[in-house]
Amino acid sequence: METLRPENIRIDSLKNLYQQYGITTDVLRLDLIHPVISGNKWFKLKFYLEKAKKEGREGMITFGGAYSNHIIATAWACREAGLSATAIIRGEMPDVPSQTLANAKASGMQLHYVSRAVYKTGQIPDEIDARDLLIVPEGGYGKEGAAGAATISAFIPASYNQVILAAGTGTTLAGLMNARSGRPRCTGISVLKNNLSLKKEIKDLMTHNDELSLRHEFHFGGYAKYDKALIRFMNDWYDVTGIPTDFVYTGKLAFAMDSLIRGGYFKKGDRVLMIHSGGLQGNTSLPKGTLIF
Ligand SMILES: *Cc1c(COP(=O)(O)O)cnc(C)c1O
């Protein structure tokens, strides 16, 4: 697999796309770090890797679904760091594994499928000897994950007063809030349906009592769900901006930003930075021809 290229991170201007609203919008291209590893996942794993090494662990064990960007990122990061990688996968083993899991396995990750009921308990099956493994929560959620995500703020110039990003576990959002207390204002777009515990989960990771802006109306039916309107938007947005998005996170984020701008959520003069957190590998699970990129 290709190496990680943080030096590729850049800010793309959306030029005059939303000029009529008096708003500047730019995109932080964390997706350019790597074609498969989601930009934010690599940041979130940084301190878990450090911890595993410091504690002399043999490897890491984590949790996720068949299309999880976190799983593939963990597989890859562990291999690079010379650590073993083990994953508990939600749901029975399918006849044909997802591209994500096939890639994880090819990177040397050991996959253990468990039923959804067992997965929910968060328990590690008895047949896995996890004594020498660092347990990394699903999605990299946790203090170490937030601390890693906080380092993304080094790529956010002070000239932006608004940041908008997709939220799964909200670890990335918490990290950014911790790094730049109060400024810029961060708005998280939840990609899960009715995930009303999200606010508390993010607050638990926050080091300051800042106001948290979350939007829950852009999930398109739930996690990894999509419809024609989302796909049409992603294709149109690519046509206009030249920036590809994924249907699980950043497509919904771009849609949300577009609709919030049109709905007057941002003020005239605002400088908005959209965080493109990557995730493009997830598009491989869409039927061929769905997207124009
Ligand atoms: C995992 C992921 C997110 C969500 O990150 P959280 O820290 O869990 O909120 C956003 N975008 C992409 C592309 C991801 O893979």
Coordinates of C-alpha atoms and ligand atoms in Angstrom, one line a residue:
M1 CA 0.0 0.0 0.0
E2 CA 1.1 3.5 -0.7
T3 CA 2.8 5.6 2.0
L4 CA 1.0 8.2 4.0
R5 CA 1.6 11.8 2.8
P6 CA 0.6 14.5 5.3
E7 CA 2.6 16.9 3.1
N8 CA -0.2 16.6 0.6
I9 CA -2.7 18.3 2.9
R10 CA -3.8 21.6 1.4
I11 CA -6.7 24.0 1.4
D12 CA -8.8 24.3 -1.7
S13 CA -10.9 27.3 -2.3
L14 CA -14.5 26.9 -3.4
K15 CA -13.9 30.3 -5.1
N16 CA -17.2 32.0 -5.9
L17 CA -19.5 29.0 -5.2
Y18 CA -21.2 30.7 -2.3
Q19 CA -20.1 34.3 -3.0
Q20 CA -23.7 35.5 -3.3
Y21 CA -24.2 34.8 0.4
G22 CA -21.1 36.9 1.3
I23 CA -19.4 33.7 2.7
T24 CA -16.0 32.4 2.0
T25 CA -15.8 28.6 1.9
D26 CA -12.7 26.5 1.6
V27 CA -12.0 22.8 2.1
L28 CA -9.2 21.3 4.2
R29 CA -8.2 18.3 2.1
L30 CA -7.2 15.6 4.7
D31 CA -8.4 13.1 2.1
L32 CA -5.1 13.7 0.2
I33 CA -3.0 12.0 2.9
H34 CA -3.8 8.6 1.5
P35 CA -6.2 6.9 -1.0
V36 CA -7.4 4.4 1.6
I37 CA -6.6 5.7 5.1
S38 CA -9.2 8.3 6.1
G39 CA -7.4 11.6 6.9
N40 CA -8.9 11.9 10.4
K41 CA -8.4 8.2 11.3
W42 CA -4.7 8.5 11.0
F43 CA -4.7 11.5 13.4
K44 CA -6.9 9.7 15.8
L45 CA -4.7 6.6 16.0
K46 CA -1.4 8.5 16.5
F47 CA -1.5 8.4 20.3
Y48 CA -2.9 4.9 20.6
L49 CA 0.1 3.7 18.6
E50 CA 2.4 5.7 20.9
K51 CA 0.7 4.2 23.9
A52 CA 0.9 0.6 22.6
K53 CA 4.6 1.0 22.0
K54 CA 5.3 2.7 25.3
E55 CA 3.5 -0.1 27.1
G56 CA 5.4 -2.7 25.2
R57 CA 2.2 -4.1 23.7
E58 CA 2.4 -6.7 20.9
G59 CA -0.4 -5.1 19.0
M60 CA -3.8 -3.5 19.1
I61 CA -7.4 -4.8 19.1
T62 CA -10.3 -2.8 18.0
F63 CA -14.0 -3.0 16.8
G64 CA -15.9 -2.0 13.7
G65 CA -18.3 -2.9 10.9
A66 CA -17.6 -4.3 7.4
Y67 CA -17.1 -0.9 5.8
S68 CA -15.3 0.8 8.7
N69 CA -12.6 3.3 7.8
H70 CA -11.3 2.9 11.3
I71 CA -10.7 -0.8 10.8
I72 CA -8.7 -0.4 7.6
A73 CA -6.8 2.5 9.1
T74 CA -5.9 0.5 12.2
A75 CA -4.8 -2.5 10.1
W76 CA -2.5 -0.3 8.0
A77 CA -1.1 1.8 10.9
C78 CA -0.3 -1.3 13.0
R79 CA 1.5 -2.8 10.1
E80 CA 3.6 0.3 9.6
A81 CA 4.4 0.5 13.3
G82 CA 5.4 -3.2 13.5
L83 CA 2.4 -4.1 15.8
S84 CA -0.1 -6.9 15.3
A85 CA -3.7 -5.9 14.5
T86 CA -6.9 -7.7 15.5
A87 CA -10.4 -6.6 14.9
I88 CA -13.8 -7.7 16.2
I89 CA -16.2 -7.3 13.2
R90 CA -19.9 -6.7 13.7
G91 CA -22.1 -9.3 12.0
E92 CA -21.5 -12.9 10.7
M93 CA -18.9 -13.5 8.1
P94 CA -20.4 -12.9 4.6
D95 CA -19.7 -15.1 1.6
V96 CA -17.9 -12.2 -0.1
P97 CA -16.1 -9.9 2.3
S98 CA -16.3 -6.2 1.7
Q99 CA -13.4 -4.5 -0.1
T100 CA -12.6 -2.7 3.2
L101 CA -12.2 -6.0 5.1
A102 CA -10.3 -7.7 2.2
N103 CA -7.8 -4.8 2.4
A104 CA -7.5 -5.0 6.2
K105 CA -6.8 -8.7 5.9
A106 CA -4.3 -8.2 3.2
S107 CA -2.5 -5.8 5.6
G108 CA -2.2 -8.6 8.1
M109 CA -5.1 -7.8 10.3
Q110 CA -6.8 -10.8 12.1
L111 CA -10.6 -10.5 11.7
H112 CA -13.1 -12.1 14.1
Y113 CA -16.7 -11.9 13.2
V114 CA -19.3 -11.8 16.0
S115 CA -23.0 -11.6 15.9
R116 CA -24.5 -8.1 16.4
A117 CA -25.8 -9.1 19.8
V118 CA -22.3 -10.1 20.9
Y119 CA -20.8 -7.1 19.3
K120 CA -23.1 -4.8 21.3
T121 CA -21.7 -6.2 24.6
G122 CA -18.2 -4.9 23.6
Q123 CA -16.7 -8.1 24.9
I124 CA -13.7 -9.7 23.4
P125 CA -14.4 -13.4 22.5
D126 CA -12.7 -15.9 24.8
E127 CA -10.6 -17.5 22.0
I128 CA -8.7 -14.2 21.5
D129 CA -5.7 -13.8 23.9
A130 CA -5.8 -10.0 24.3
R131 CA -3.5 -9.7 27.3
D132 CA -0.7 -8.1 25.2
L133 CA -3.0 -6.0 23.0
L134 CA -4.0 -2.4 23.5
I135 CA -7.8 -2.1 23.3
V136 CA -8.8 0.7 21.0
P137 CA -12.5 1.6 21.2
E138 CA -14.7 1.6 18.1
G139 CA -13.9 4.5 15.8
G140 CA -10.9 5.5 17.9
Y141 CA -13.2 7.2 20.4
G142 CA -11.4 8.2 23.6
K143 CA -8.9 10.6 25.1
E144 CA -6.0 9.5 22.9
G145 CA -8.2 9.7 19.8
A146 CA -9.3 13.3 20.7
A147 CA -5.7 14.3 21.4
G148 CA -4.6 13.0 18.1
A149 CA -7.5 14.8 16.3
A150 CA -6.5 18.0 18.1
T151 CA -3.3 18.0 16.1
I152 CA -5.4 18.6 12.9
S153 CA -5.8 22.1 14.2
A154 CA -2.2 22.9 13.1
F155 CA -3.6 22.8 9.5
I156 CA -6.4 25.3 10.3
P157 CA -5.3 29.0 9.7
A158 CA -6.5 31.5 12.3
S159 CA -8.4 33.4 9.5
Y160 CA -11.3 30.9 9.6
N161 CA -14.1 31.7 12.1
Q162 CA -16.2 28.6 11.3
V163 CA -15.3 25.0 10.9
I164 CA -17.7 22.3 9.7
L165 CA -17.1 18.6 9.8
A166 CA -18.7 15.2 9.8
A167 CA -19.3 13.5 13.1
G168 CA -19.5 9.7 13.7
T169 CA -18.2 9.2 17.2
G170 CA -17.5 12.9 17.5
T171 CA -13.9 12.3 18.6
T172 CA -12.5 14.5 15.8
L173 CA -14.9 17.3 16.7
A174 CA -14.0 17.0 20.4
G175 CA -10.3 17.1 19.5
L176 CA -10.7 20.3 17.4
M177 CA -12.7 22.0 20.1
N178 CA -10.1 21.2 22.7
A179 CA -7.3 22.5 20.5
R180 CA -9.0 25.8 19.7
S181 CA -11.2 26.5 22.6
G182 CA -14.0 28.8 21.5
R183 CA -12.5 29.7 18.2
P184 CA -13.3 29.0 15.4
R185 CA -16.9 27.8 16.0
C186 CA -17.1 24.1 15.1
T187 CA -20.3 22.6 13.7
G188 CA -20.6 18.8 13.6
I189 CA -22.9 17.0 11.1
S190 CA -24.0 13.8 12.6
V191 CA -24.1 11.0 10.0
L192 CA -26.1 8.7 12.3
K193 CA -29.8 8.7 12.7
N194 CA -31.1 10.0 16.1
N195 CA -27.8 9.6 17.8
L196 CA -28.9 11.7 20.7
S197 CA -26.1 10.4 23.0
L198 CA -23.6 12.0 20.7
K199 CA -23.5 15.3 22.5
K200 CA -22.7 13.7 25.9
E201 CA -20.1 11.5 24.3
I202 CA -18.4 14.5 22.8
K203 CA -18.7 16.5 26.0
D204 CA -17.0 13.6 27.9
L205 CA -13.9 14.1 25.7
M206 CA -13.9 17.9 25.9
T207 CA -11.5 19.8 28.1
H208 CA -13.4 23.1 28.1
N209 CA -17.0 23.9 28.6
D210 CA -17.5 25.3 25.1
E211 CA -20.8 25.5 23.3
L212 CA -21.3 22.5 21.0
S213 CA -23.0 22.9 17.6
L214 CA -24.4 19.6 16.3
R215 CA -26.9 19.1 13.4
H216 CA -28.9 15.9 13.3
E217 CA -31.0 16.3 10.1
F218 CA -28.5 15.3 7.4
H219 CA -28.1 11.5 8.0
F220 CA -30.1 10.5 4.9
G221 CA -31.8 7.6 6.7
G222 CA -28.9 6.6 8.9
Y223 CA -25.3 5.4 9.0
A224 CA -24.1 4.5 5.4
K225 CA -27.6 5.0 4.1
Y226 CA -28.1 7.1 1.0
D227 CA -30.6 8.1 -1.6
K228 CA -30.8 9.5 -5.1
A229 CA -30.7 13.1 -3.8
L230 CA -27.4 12.6 -2.0
I231 CA -25.8 10.8 -5.0
R232 CA -27.0 13.6 -7.3
F233 CA -25.7 16.2 -5.0
M234 CA -22.3 14.5 -4.7
N235 CA -22.0 14.2 -8.5
D236 CA -23.1 17.9 -9.0
W237 CA -20.7 19.1 -6.3
Y238 CA -17.8 17.2 -7.9
D239 CA -18.7 18.7 -11.2
V240 CA -18.6 22.2 -9.8
T241 CA -15.7 21.9 -7.3
G242 CA -13.6 19.0 -8.6
I243 CA -13.6 17.5 -5.1
P244 CA -14.7 13.9 -4.6
T245 CA -16.7 13.1 -1.5
D246 CA -17.8 9.8 0.1
F247 CA -21.4 8.7 0.7
V248 CA -21.0 7.9 4.4
Y249 CA -19.4 11.1 5.8
T250 CA -18.2 13.9 3.5
G251 CA -21.0 13.7 0.9
K252 CA -23.5 14.3 3.7
L253 CA -21.2 17.0 5.1
A254 CA -21.0 18.9 1.8
F255 CA -24.7 18.6 1.4
A256 CA -25.2 19.9 4.9
M257 CA -22.9 22.8 4.4
D258 CA -24.6 23.7 1.1
S259 CA -28.0 23.6 2.7
L260 CA -27.0 25.5 5.9
I261 CA -25.4 28.2 3.8
R262 CA -28.6 28.6 1.7
G263 CA -30.7 28.5 4.8
G264 CA -28.8 31.4 6.4
Y265 CA -27.0 29.4 9.2
F266 CA -23.8 31.3 8.5
K267 CA -23.4 35.1 8.6
K268 CA -22.3 37.4 5.9
G269 CA -18.5 37.7 6.2
D270 CA -18.0 34.3 7.7
R271 CA -15.0 32.3 6.7
V272 CA -15.9 28.7 6.7
L273 CA -13.5 25.8 6.5
M274 CA -15.0 22.4 5.6
I275 CA -12.9 19.5 6.9
H276 CA -12.6 16.8 4.2
S277 CA -11.9 13.8 6.4
G278 CA -11.4 11.4 3.6
G279 CA -13.3 8.1 3.5
L280 CA -13.3 7.8 -0.2
Q281 CA -12.4 4.1 -0.1
G282 CA -16.0 3.5 1.2
N283 CA -17.4 4.4 -2.3
T284 CA -16.1 1.1 -3.6
S285 CA -19.2 -0.5 -2.0
L286 CA -21.5 1.5 -4.3
P287 CA -22.8 -0.1 -7.5
K288 CA -20.5 0.8 -10.5
G289 CA -21.5 3.9 -12.3
T290 CA -23.3 5.5 -9.3
L291 CA -20.7 8.2 -9.0
I292 CA -19.0 10.1 -11.9
F293 CA -15.7 10.1 -10.1
Ligands
LIG1 C1 -14.6 8.1 10.9 C2 -14.8 9.2 10.0 C3 -15.4 10.4 10.4 C4 -16.0 10.6 11.8 O1 -15.0 10.8 12.7 P1 -15.4 10.8 14.3 O2 -14.1 11.3 15.0 O3 -15.7 9.4 14.7 O4 -16.5 11.7 14.5 C5 -15.6 11.4 9.5 N1 -15.1 11.3 8.2 C6 -14.6 10.1 7.8 C7 -14.2 10.1 6.4 C8 -14.4 9.1 8.6 O5 -13.8 8.0 8.2

